Amino acid sequence: MWTCKCTWKQLARAYSTLCRRNARRAVLNSERRLPLVPQTHMSSGGPGSSGENNLYYLLVGATCVAGGVYAYRTVKGDQARYDERIHQITSRTNKLVPEQPIEYLSSMPPETSPEVISAEPEGPPAIQESEMAIEPPVKETRVEPAPEESVAKPADELIVESEPEPSVELSPVAGAEEPFAPVLESEPTPVAESPPAEQAEPPEFAADPASVATTDVPPPAPKEFPSHAPYLLIGGGTASFAAARSIRARDPGARVLIITDEPDLPYMRPPLSKELWFSDDPDVADTLRFKQWNGKERSIYFQPPSFYVSPQDLEKVENGGVAVLTGKKVVHMDVRGNKVTLSDNSEISYDKCLIATGGVPRNLQVIERAGEEVTKRTTLFRKVEDFKALNKVSRDTKSITIIGGGFMGSELACALGRRSADSDLEVIQMFPEKGNMGKVLPEYLSNWTTAKVKSEGVRVITEALVKGVSFKDGHVEIKLKDGRVVKTDHIVAAVGLEPSVELAKSAGLEVDSDFGGYRVNAELQARSNIWVAGDAACFYDIRLGRRRVEHHDHAVVSGRLAGENMTGANKPYWHQSMFWSDLGPDVGYEAIGIVDSSLPTVGVFAKATAKDTPKAATEESGTGIRSESETEGTASGSLVSPTPASSPEPPQKDDYGKGVIFYLRDKVVVGIVLWNVFNRMPVARKIIKDGEAHADLNEVAKLFNIHDD
């Protein structure tokens, strides 16, 4: 019809043009204008009129006939293709693969006459071992070819003739005389003999065609890990382990899979820069066991390997469990399909997922551009393997330089400084601030800390801005901005942590532009079925605003709460996490809230006693990981300052044995540092939670009992 319409328009246009031309000639010849036929009308005179009408009718008729022929051929062609496709589909189930050996084992009682044995068309008959054991013996079975009229029957419908003999033998099928039967993908089957009827022992070989077909094929290798995990935890650190333990507590039958790119099971990171360095065990790098300040020994691992379920068995165990898949990295997340892709392109689906990827240590750009020789002599301290490497370096080299004056840098400087007392090791620490912990502690306390680090045998270089690093004459040269040059054998870069947010793009998760990390709501949820905990979570603090915390206590509590919410608890994260740092067994501090040296501070100090050390604190609490006990404590009631029996004597100048430092914002306490004051964190947490302005912070400091002997 479309062709007819086009032809009609072309003819109408051409004929109308011809009519106008004839009209013009008539006007010129007779000097008068003839009435013009409208363009849309066609000449339709009766018989005997102009022959142009006959031509028009002929063309229109031919077009209609051609269109009808084309439509008829198209419909017939489609019908033929449809019939052919239906025939192919219906004939698939009855196809037989030729050129395959055909073998059957049939046992019949000697009394029975030959009969037709019919099997289900869907597959070959299965002969049970128990039947093989109790059947009377028969002679060697010969399968006769089926008659021609039975070709249309199923291929495994055979006529079997048997004669009574004392044994049954399974012989290879002889050539083309045998009919087609279910296909076997193995060599000709060996002979199987059945025992006498009085023997009830099962045969050694069951003549099941399916088992015969796979005798020479090795069994498939077991899967390394399950393809689906109801609870999938990405990251093998403290937050993931805390979440797994919380999930199992609320859902005892839960199946939890932890994926980590490290080769180790979940472990604690704080001892890597603290207690492990003070161990007397020369094999501490292998055992990873240490003595706490209270003398008790423990491992850095949260649980022994026997606590976990093998990833291969996670789907099989009756009561579920926690499995750890080590050495694998998640590189892509499909949040719509609820699955992740690993670095080896394998996929794992999940019902609920936790992202606890932590972070990676930052490096200086001047070190990254310095070349391979400098890179080989640089340690970015974060993992167990970093501790092992630096422990070996400290015993084999003569000089180590630590760049960074924060928590990690100062702890490692004190630890290596003590080790240098028994060796020729030179330990250097440099940072751009005026003193150790200069970004956290007020200047007077930072200077006191610097003196403490120097007393441990460390050469401290303050206000040091690294301009360039190079490798010359077998040493690493560090050029400072003021022109000073420091030569060393090894560098430890302790300049902060960068949150791991590689999955944000593929998962469509929001990354905070100010603090880094995945932005989460009050329940630590980034989006439907996805939670974030630990260093990678940027959460909203109802008292202090949006924050991101990089400490052990936050990892424990946020991981625990995320695990509860993954099981339907729907709890908000209102916890004020704390952190601690020890400069050896004699000096330590605990902090909570926002501790920034740029804020106004008020410090209240007292004279320290023998009980005011990290060692004494762990002896009292019974654990070296102080947050494990502190996070459970709470302070209730109003904070009323106790009245001491006598006025305490103020400490001598520069004697910061113990005390409390308050950090203020708009005259409200937003952070507290307890300097050599332990087991008082619940009180500090309540002060920040109340968010009140205090006229006299000296009275508030009395709540921490710093003046008690």
XYZ file of C-alpha atoms in Angstrom:
709
model
C 0.000 0.000 0.000
C 2.874 2.330 0.680
C 4.187 1.718 -2.877
C 0.781 2.441 -4.376
C 0.501 5.673 -2.459
C 3.920 6.878 -3.638
C 3.111 5.983 -7.247
C -0.204 7.799 -7.015
C 1.477 10.998 -5.810
C 4.105 10.894 -8.579
C 1.474 10.348 -11.281
C -0.751 13.094 -9.902
C 2.117 15.543 -9.828
C 3.219 14.709 -13.379
C -0.290 14.765 -14.849
C -1.160 18.072 -13.188
C 1.974 19.628 -14.657
C 1.001 18.360 -18.121
C -2.501 19.831 -17.799
C -1.125 23.258 -16.890
C 1.189 23.246 -19.895
C -1.664 22.364 -22.277
C -3.769 25.127 -20.765
C -1.028 27.681 -21.379
C -0.726 26.637 -25.033
C -4.500 26.979 -25.496
C -4.470 30.486 -24.068
C -1.643 31.524 -26.334
C -3.401 30.118 -29.397
C -6.927 31.462 -28.707
C -5.986 34.425 -26.543
C -8.362 33.384 -23.784
C -7.774 31.615 -20.457
C -9.211 28.156 -20.015
C -10.491 26.996 -16.627
C -7.736 25.043 -14.877
C -8.423 21.771 -13.195
C -7.400 21.811 -9.489
C -4.074 20.139 -8.813
C -5.558 17.494 -6.575
C -8.165 16.355 -9.145
C -7.383 13.810 -11.807
C -8.977 13.477 -15.243
C -11.628 10.797 -15.084
C -13.521 11.055 -18.315
C -15.682 8.185 -19.599
C -14.862 5.733 -22.348
C -13.412 7.321 -25.377
C -11.722 10.120 -23.480
C -7.994 10.732 -23.490
C -5.715 7.666 -23.437
C -3.816 9.082 -20.496
C -6.525 7.834 -18.133
C -6.108 4.305 -19.425
C -2.353 4.502 -18.773
C -3.007 5.678 -15.234
C -5.380 2.818 -14.530
C -2.872 0.357 -15.900
C -0.066 1.590 -13.684
C -2.222 1.567 -10.570
C -3.403 -1.956 -11.261
C 0.123 -3.236 -11.884
C 1.291 -1.700 -8.625
C -1.474 -3.370 -6.640
C -0.743 -6.748 -8.209
C 2.986 -6.407 -7.454
C 2.262 -5.483 -3.848
C -0.008 -8.461 -3.412
C 2.579 -10.838 -4.858
C 5.269 -9.444 -2.547
C 3.061 -9.795 0.552
C 2.141 -13.369 -0.388
C 5.768 -14.427 -0.869
C 6.789 -12.775 2.421
C 4.089 -14.542 4.425
C 4.893 -17.902 2.840
C 8.614 -17.455 3.555
C 7.982 -16.587 7.199
C 5.727 -19.632 7.579
C 8.380 -21.918 6.109
C 11.077 -20.581 8.475
C 8.726 -20.918 11.451
C 7.922 -24.542 10.597
C 11.620 -25.360 10.194
C 12.494 -23.820 13.565
C 9.679 -25.682 15.351
C 10.874 -28.916 13.790
C 14.423 -28.310 15.051
C 13.222 -27.625 18.593
C 10.949 -30.650 18.810
C 13.604 -32.997 17.434
C 16.359 -31.992 19.906
C 15.348 -34.320 22.726
C 15.445 -37.398 20.477
C 18.831 -36.741 18.897
C 21.408 -39.485 19.289
C 25.122 -38.975 19.075
C 26.636 -41.595 16.762
C 30.049 -43.213 16.871
C 29.897 -43.913 20.606
C 30.238 -47.326 22.295
C 26.963 -48.701 23.608
C 26.965 -50.927 26.639
C 24.273 -52.442 28.770
C 24.292 -54.836 31.664
C 21.098 -56.781 32.181
C 20.378 -59.507 34.690
C 17.258 -61.634 34.454
C 16.137 -64.613 36.506
C 16.673 -67.894 34.675
C 12.969 -68.783 34.860
C 11.711 -65.713 33.069
C 11.255 -65.638 29.374
C 12.639 -62.793 27.261
C 10.615 -59.660 27.610
C 10.791 -56.036 26.639
C 12.533 -53.850 29.216
C 11.379 -50.243 28.876
C 13.172 -47.335 30.473
C 12.161 -43.709 30.848
C 12.902 -41.720 27.672
C 14.642 -39.016 29.673
C 17.732 -41.068 30.565
C 19.386 -44.479 30.799
C 18.191 -47.045 33.339
C 20.001 -47.060 36.669
C 20.838 -50.426 38.226
C 21.138 -50.275 41.996
C 23.945 -52.046 43.834
C 21.468 -53.860 46.067
C 19.707 -55.299 43.059
C 23.022 -56.478 41.633
C 23.760 -58.318 44.835
C 20.563 -60.370 45.088
C 19.808 -61.176 41.452
C 20.414 -64.821 40.385
C 23.392 -65.285 38.099
C 22.757 -65.206 34.363
C 24.776 -65.853 31.295
C 26.566 -63.243 29.254
C 23.945 -60.864 27.954
C 23.676 -60.210 24.263
C 21.614 -57.287 23.031
C 19.721 -58.065 19.836
C 19.106 -55.337 17.259
C 15.643 -53.818 17.359
C 13.270 -54.464 14.422
C 12.840 -51.805 11.786
C 9.404 -50.791 12.962
C 10.807 -49.892 16.400
C 13.067 -47.112 15.096
C 10.585 -44.493 16.181
C 10.643 -45.747 19.779
C 12.967 -44.287 22.409
C 16.597 -45.297 21.902
C 16.900 -47.096 25.231
C 13.902 -49.403 24.670
C 15.669 -52.707 24.001
C 14.839 -56.427 23.801
C 17.106 -58.459 26.054
C 17.493 -62.242 25.880
C 19.232 -64.149 28.657
C 20.073 -67.736 29.498
C 20.841 -69.111 32.981
C 24.577 -69.170 33.652
C 26.599 -68.889 36.869
C 27.990 -65.413 36.172
C 27.259 -62.119 34.501
C 29.800 -60.537 32.207
C 29.714 -57.109 30.653
C 31.387 -57.236 27.273
C 32.112 -54.438 24.802
C 29.537 -53.916 22.119
C 30.491 -55.381 18.781
C 30.438 -52.918 15.934
C 27.416 -51.976 13.899
C 25.261 -54.946 14.918
C 24.255 -53.224 18.137
C 21.431 -50.640 18.276
C 21.859 -47.089 19.537
C 21.504 -46.492 23.273
C 22.383 -43.737 25.761
C 25.794 -42.290 24.964
C 28.814 -43.201 27.110
C 31.913 -41.005 27.002
C 34.460 -43.574 28.125
C 36.431 -46.453 26.771
C 34.749 -49.908 26.527
C 33.667 -50.942 29.992
C 35.575 -53.703 31.789
C 33.832 -56.964 32.557
C 31.818 -57.057 35.787
C 31.014 -60.354 37.448
C 28.206 -60.717 39.954
C 28.716 -62.912 43.043
C 26.634 -66.029 43.655
C 23.139 -65.532 44.995
C 24.003 -66.816 48.463
C 26.621 -64.067 48.913
C 24.939 -60.832 50.064
C 28.075 -58.682 49.698
C 27.696 -55.631 47.428
C 29.615 -55.742 44.149
C 32.758 -53.776 43.638
C 31.482 -52.268 40.445
C 28.002 -50.856 39.890
C 26.935 -50.951 36.282
C 25.289 -47.537 36.313
C 25.899 -46.017 32.883
C 26.312 -42.576 34.422
C 29.035 -43.817 36.762
C 30.669 -45.849 34.021
C 30.840 -42.755 31.864
C 32.865 -40.844 34.457
C 35.277 -43.485 35.703
C 38.208 -41.949 33.850
C 37.236 -38.297 34.463
C 38.800 -36.703 37.591
C 36.306 -35.169 40.027
C 35.913 -31.389 39.758
C 38.092 -29.360 42.075
C 36.196 -27.877 45.040
C 35.400 -24.189 44.834
C 37.827 -21.969 46.678
C 35.027 -19.840 48.071
C 31.234 -19.692 47.908
C 29.481 -17.851 45.106
C 27.036 -16.286 47.555
C 27.418 -14.924 51.086
C 24.450 -13.658 53.105
C 26.799 -11.312 54.987
C 29.804 -10.052 53.017
C 32.448 -7.987 54.834
C 35.049 -6.226 52.672
C 38.250 -5.712 54.634
C 39.979 -7.873 57.228
C 40.694 -5.380 59.990
C 39.277 -4.597 63.408
C 35.968 -3.190 62.138
C 35.218 -6.284 60.052
C 35.958 -8.665 62.907
C 33.836 -6.633 65.328
C 30.970 -6.665 62.814
C 31.262 -10.419 62.254
C 31.170 -11.098 65.983
C 28.145 -8.818 66.369
C 26.286 -10.475 63.477
C 26.859 -13.930 64.932
C 25.705 -12.753 68.359
C 22.358 -11.574 66.976
C 22.013 -14.278 64.315
C 23.696 -17.488 65.586
C 23.202 -19.291 62.269
C 24.599 -16.476 60.123
C 27.131 -17.230 57.406
C 29.678 -14.415 57.279
C 32.435 -14.085 54.671
C 35.328 -11.655 55.230
C 37.417 -10.723 52.179
C 40.864 -9.211 52.758
C 43.778 -8.505 50.457
C 46.211 -9.319 53.267
C 47.477 -12.870 53.836
C 46.672 -12.724 57.565
C 43.568 -13.347 59.639
C 42.030 -10.319 61.426
C 44.454 -8.811 63.934
C 45.002 -5.750 66.135
C 47.117 -2.955 64.664
C 48.092 -0.956 67.816
C 50.693 -3.481 69.059
C 52.582 -3.139 65.762
C 53.870 0.276 66.870
C 53.773 -0.310 70.630
C 54.248 -3.515 72.632
C 55.825 -5.705 69.930
C 58.905 -3.461 69.856
C 59.529 -3.924 73.578
C 59.392 -7.716 73.489
C 62.427 -9.685 74.642
C 61.613 -12.554 72.271
C 64.049 -12.551 69.313
C 61.448 -14.414 67.244
C 58.684 -11.909 67.912
C 58.349 -11.188 64.182
C 57.417 -14.825 63.633
C 55.308 -15.508 66.705
C 53.642 -12.063 66.788
C 53.088 -12.582 70.500
C 53.953 -9.897 73.015
C 53.841 -9.103 76.692
C 51.529 -6.315 77.718
C 52.653 -3.709 80.210
C 50.979 -5.816 82.908
C 53.131 -8.832 82.015
C 50.402 -10.927 80.406
C 51.180 -12.447 77.034
C 48.835 -12.529 74.069
C 48.790 -12.677 70.275
C 47.949 -9.822 67.971
C 45.305 -12.020 66.301
C 41.783 -11.696 67.615
C 41.104 -15.436 67.322
C 43.117 -18.556 66.383
C 42.552 -20.205 62.979
C 40.318 -22.842 64.577
C 37.733 -20.136 65.286
C 37.031 -19.631 61.586
C 35.292 -21.801 59.025
C 36.987 -22.662 55.745
C 35.558 -20.584 52.860
C 34.916 -23.820 50.925
C 32.753 -25.144 53.776
C 30.860 -21.959 54.610
C 27.772 -23.040 52.669
C 27.854 -26.563 54.124
C 28.272 -26.022 57.862
C 25.031 -26.550 59.713
C 25.140 -23.589 62.097
C 26.964 -21.131 59.850
C 30.163 -19.416 60.897
C 32.767 -16.824 59.948
C 35.101 -17.506 57.016
C 38.045 -15.368 55.926
C 39.086 -15.244 52.278
C 42.678 -13.972 52.337
C 44.766 -12.593 49.492
C 41.733 -11.367 47.518
C 40.816 -7.781 46.696
C 37.380 -6.476 45.750
C 37.784 -4.247 42.689
C 34.170 -3.616 41.644
C 30.725 -3.467 43.227
C 27.420 -3.985 41.439
C 24.975 -2.517 43.936
C 21.953 -3.244 41.754
C 22.891 -6.866 41.255
C 24.141 -7.229 44.866
C 27.481 -8.717 43.847
C 31.179 -7.869 43.895
C 34.014 -8.663 41.521
C 37.413 -9.771 42.828
C 40.823 -9.081 41.351
C 40.787 -12.485 39.604
C 37.441 -11.605 37.888
C 35.465 -14.026 40.066
C 32.146 -12.819 41.467
C 30.404 -13.212 44.827
C 26.825 -12.187 45.454
C 25.558 -10.996 48.814
C 22.446 -10.055 50.721
C 24.064 -7.420 52.937
C 27.537 -5.909 52.655
C 29.906 -4.000 54.946
C 32.742 -1.868 53.593
C 35.553 -1.720 56.158
C 38.535 -1.191 53.872
C 40.359 1.137 56.268
C 43.046 3.205 54.623
C 46.501 3.221 53.102
C 49.462 5.146 54.505
C 50.322 8.361 52.724
C 53.686 8.909 51.122
C 55.652 12.044 50.285
C 55.719 13.014 46.624
C 59.453 13.704 46.825
C 59.960 10.066 47.843
C 57.700 8.751 45.071
C 59.700 10.727 42.497
C 63.082 9.759 43.949
C 63.441 6.494 42.029
C 63.533 2.781 42.678
C 66.560 2.782 44.989
C 64.892 5.181 47.411
C 61.546 3.375 47.180
C 63.207 0.075 48.137
C 64.597 1.764 51.242
C 61.288 3.304 52.358
C 58.673 1.749 54.652
C 55.048 2.883 54.802
C 54.109 1.457 58.175
C 50.646 -0.109 58.391
C 50.502 -3.930 58.200
C 52.109 -6.993 59.758
C 54.457 -7.330 56.823
C 55.603 -3.727 57.416
C 56.450 -4.555 61.025
C 58.407 -7.628 59.969
C 60.319 -5.668 57.338
C 61.175 -2.768 59.663
C 62.150 -5.147 62.459
C 64.661 -6.784 60.126
C 65.940 -3.423 58.884
C 66.489 -2.200 62.441
C 68.798 -5.156 63.072
C 70.707 -4.983 59.782
C 71.221 -1.245 59.145
C 72.957 1.546 61.013
C 70.584 4.454 60.490
C 66.784 4.877 60.268
C 65.006 8.194 59.728
C 61.354 8.619 60.636
C 59.518 11.389 58.802
C 56.477 12.494 60.787
C 55.807 13.714 64.315
C 52.305 12.367 64.910
C 51.084 9.330 66.812
C 52.722 6.683 64.649
C 55.982 8.556 64.097
C 56.510 9.359 67.785
C 55.663 5.824 68.930
C 58.079 4.251 66.442
C 60.782 6.780 67.350
C 60.586 5.874 71.051
C 60.478 2.134 70.292
C 63.475 2.195 67.934
C 65.314 4.605 70.257
C 65.170 2.087 73.085
C 66.407 -0.635 70.773
C 69.355 1.561 69.734
C 70.629 1.516 73.316
C 71.783 -2.074 72.795
C 73.151 -1.578 69.289
C 74.837 0.938 67.013
C 71.533 1.946 65.402
C 71.023 5.674 64.856
C 67.381 6.809 65.041
C 66.398 10.186 63.548
C 62.964 11.775 63.651
C 62.049 14.865 61.635
C 58.811 16.776 61.187
C 57.684 20.291 60.173
C 56.145 21.193 63.560
C 58.005 22.723 66.488
C 57.643 19.612 68.626
C 56.321 16.064 68.784
C 52.549 15.790 68.479
C 52.525 19.463 67.561
C 49.149 19.192 65.777
C 47.487 17.619 68.824
C 49.111 18.839 72.023
C 49.481 22.447 73.133
C 52.946 23.858 72.493
C 54.244 23.558 76.059
C 53.229 19.884 76.269
C 54.552 19.196 72.770
C 57.963 20.544 73.797
C 57.925 18.364 76.903
C 57.099 15.330 74.728
C 59.976 16.159 72.400
C 62.377 16.166 75.337
C 60.978 12.787 76.389
C 61.597 11.335 72.909
C 65.163 12.687 72.900
C 65.809 11.005 76.235
C 65.021 7.660 74.564
C 68.071 8.110 72.305
C 66.382 9.726 69.290
C 67.858 12.604 67.320
C 64.898 14.936 66.768
C 64.965 17.525 63.953
C 62.113 20.025 64.274
C 60.762 22.453 61.656
C 62.079 20.185 58.921
C 60.428 20.476 55.509
C 61.671 17.818 53.084
C 62.607 19.340 49.731
C 64.171 16.362 47.972
C 65.320 12.774 48.453
C 68.031 10.971 46.481
C 70.283 7.928 46.645
C 74.045 8.579 46.605
C 77.057 6.496 47.572
C 74.966 3.759 49.137
C 72.982 6.126 51.357
C 69.704 8.000 51.144
C 70.145 11.781 51.232
C 67.284 13.910 52.536
C 67.529 17.582 51.612
C 65.563 20.003 53.765
C 64.152 23.316 52.665
C 66.545 25.296 54.896
C 69.540 23.611 53.240
C 70.272 20.938 55.802
C 71.121 17.450 54.499
C 70.504 14.218 56.416
C 72.099 10.936 55.348
C 70.443 7.688 56.363
C 70.108 4.045 55.367
C 66.323 3.694 55.594
C 63.234 5.944 55.702
C 59.963 5.362 57.542
C 57.193 7.622 56.213
C 54.604 8.188 58.954
C 52.690 11.138 57.524
C 49.072 10.065 57.876
C 46.455 7.808 56.387
C 44.391 8.056 53.209
C 40.964 6.352 53.401
C 40.428 3.584 50.850
C 37.496 4.659 48.686
C 38.303 2.850 45.420
C 34.859 1.227 45.376
C 32.994 4.543 45.503
C 32.857 4.991 41.732
C 31.550 1.540 40.821
C 29.168 1.449 43.787
C 27.891 4.992 43.307
C 28.758 5.983 46.885
C 29.374 9.552 48.021
C 32.843 10.532 49.244
C 33.162 13.463 51.636
C 35.180 16.259 50.064
C 36.456 17.670 53.376
C 37.324 14.646 55.509
C 37.454 11.863 52.935
C 35.795 8.497 53.384
C 32.307 7.292 52.489
C 29.518 9.516 53.768
C 27.062 7.498 55.854
C 23.890 8.248 57.774
C 23.375 7.950 61.519
C 23.086 4.160 61.198
C 26.393 3.936 59.280
C 24.511 3.042 56.094
C 25.807 4.345 52.770
C 22.872 3.032 50.725
C 20.439 0.134 50.721
C 22.111 -3.075 52.008
C 25.551 -1.382 52.260
C 27.141 -0.194 55.520
C 30.555 1.387 56.202
C 32.617 1.210 59.416
C 36.099 2.019 60.645
C 38.579 4.457 59.116
C 36.682 4.625 55.808
C 33.408 5.925 57.354
C 32.639 9.650 57.447
C 29.780 9.935 59.921
C 27.802 12.742 61.531
C 28.498 13.385 65.197
C 25.435 14.925 66.845
C 27.728 16.985 69.113
C 30.793 17.685 67.018
C 29.493 17.592 63.448
C 30.671 15.429 60.577
C 33.893 13.553 61.334
C 36.147 10.711 60.269
C 38.161 8.917 62.959
C 41.228 6.705 62.468
C 41.581 4.875 65.762
C 41.153 1.397 67.170
C 38.271 2.198 69.498
C 36.223 3.732 66.688
C 36.848 0.662 64.544
C 35.627 -1.624 67.347
C 32.468 0.307 68.191
C 31.460 1.311 64.641
C 32.040 -2.227 63.378
C 29.985 -3.666 66.210
C 27.092 -1.265 65.591
C 27.199 -1.796 61.813
C 26.947 -5.545 62.397
C 23.918 -5.055 64.631
C 22.249 -2.840 62.034
C 22.922 -5.405 59.315
C 20.754 -7.779 61.337
C 17.949 -5.224 61.727
C 18.833 -3.303 64.921
C 18.542 0.173 63.298
C 20.658 1.847 65.999
C 22.236 5.298 65.530
C 25.958 5.813 66.038
C 26.223 8.248 68.932
C 29.398 6.883 70.484
C 32.272 9.245 71.296
C 35.285 7.149 70.419
C 38.610 7.505 72.189
C 42.205 6.821 71.251
C 45.432 6.369 73.136
C 49.146 6.543 72.516
C 52.073 5.319 74.599
C 55.591 6.683 74.432
C 57.010 3.596 76.074
C 55.812 2.036 79.338
C 56.172 5.260 81.371
C 54.280 7.933 79.424
C 50.885 7.577 77.810
C 47.734 9.507 77.177
C 44.129 8.934 76.199
C 42.018 11.380 74.201
C 38.440 11.858 73.096
C 36.613 14.289 70.843
C 38.322 16.954 68.722
C 41.913 17.409 69.899
C 43.466 20.086 67.731
C 46.283 22.305 68.953
C 44.831 25.232 66.979
C 41.883 25.343 69.423
C 42.071 27.164 72.771
C 43.160 24.794 75.531
C 43.131 24.740 79.317
C 45.472 22.304 81.081
C 45.289 21.226 84.709
C 48.241 19.163 85.949
C 49.356 17.443 89.132
C 52.379 15.554 90.335
C 52.512 11.992 89.042
C 52.942 8.919 91.174
C 54.100 5.386 90.463
C 50.527 4.422 89.566
C 50.293 7.032 86.805
C 51.916 5.099 83.974
C 50.568 2.958 81.099
C 52.087 -0.096 82.745
C 50.202 0.484 85.987
C 46.996 1.186 84.057
C 47.123 -2.136 82.226
C 47.882 -3.973 85.442
C 44.693 -2.520 86.896
C 42.451 -3.071 83.844
C 43.933 -6.439 82.874
C 44.285 -5.616 79.188
C 46.757 -3.790 77.009
C 44.108 -2.685 74.530
C 42.518 -0.119 76.796
C 39.539 0.662 74.565
C 38.276 -2.911 74.994
C 37.441 -2.066 78.592
C 36.838 1.668 78.315
C 34.174 1.512 75.610
C 31.875 -0.447 77.890
C 32.041 2.036 80.769
C 29.525 4.819 81.256
C 29.261 7.736 83.583
C 25.832 8.654 84.860
C 24.356 11.385 87.001
C 25.383 15.005 87.255
C 29.018 15.945 87.146
C 29.558 17.500 90.551
C 33.130 18.278 91.409
C 34.254 16.597 94.616
C 35.764 18.817 97.249
C 39.271 17.678 98.137
C 40.266 17.438 101.779
C 43.148 19.823 101.248
C 44.239 22.086 98.469
C 46.704 20.302 96.214
C 50.135 21.721 95.651
C 50.595 23.042 92.126
C 53.120 21.125 90.060
C 56.566 22.500 89.598
C 57.478 24.280 86.389
C 57.622 21.939 83.377
C 56.483 19.046 85.548
C 53.680 17.519 83.517
C 53.498 14.226 85.332
C 49.734 13.861 84.892
C 46.847 16.113 84.072
C 43.804 16.961 81.951
C 43.798 19.182 78.853
C 40.467 20.649 77.720
C 39.957 21.765 74.107
C 37.352 24.516 73.689
C 35.186 25.756 70.849
C 32.847 28.632 71.625
C 33.633 28.103 75.333
C 32.300 24.533 75.151
C 34.541 21.517 75.736
C 34.840 19.547 72.474
C 37.948 17.491 73.274
C 39.835 16.137 76.273
C 43.318 14.651 76.655
C 44.035 12.632 79.784
C 47.787 12.801 80.272
C 48.932 9.799 82.302
C 45.399 9.632 83.702
C 43.725 6.302 83.030
C 40.361 4.618 83.564
C 38.510 7.956 83.526
C 37.259 7.965 79.956
C 33.530 7.592 80.826
C 33.727 10.900 82.702
C 35.340 12.655 79.743
C 32.747 11.164 77.390
C 29.879 12.545 79.475
C 31.388 16.036 79.625
C 31.478 16.201 75.843
C 28.014 14.687 75.532
C 26.503 17.328 77.840
C 27.970 20.120 75.728
C 27.798 22.718 78.519
C 29.965 25.780 79.059
C 31.994 25.622 82.287
C 33.101 28.739 84.120
C 35.965 27.046 86.003
C 37.625 24.077 84.330
C 39.836 23.553 87.372
C 36.757 22.342 89.186
C 35.855 20.085 86.264
C 39.381 18.598 86.337
C 38.760 17.422 89.893
C 36.240 14.933 88.488
C 39.204 12.943 87.165
C 40.783 12.609 90.623
C 44.137 13.846 89.383
C 45.026 15.110 92.861
C 44.522 11.758 94.567
C 47.732 10.058 95.659
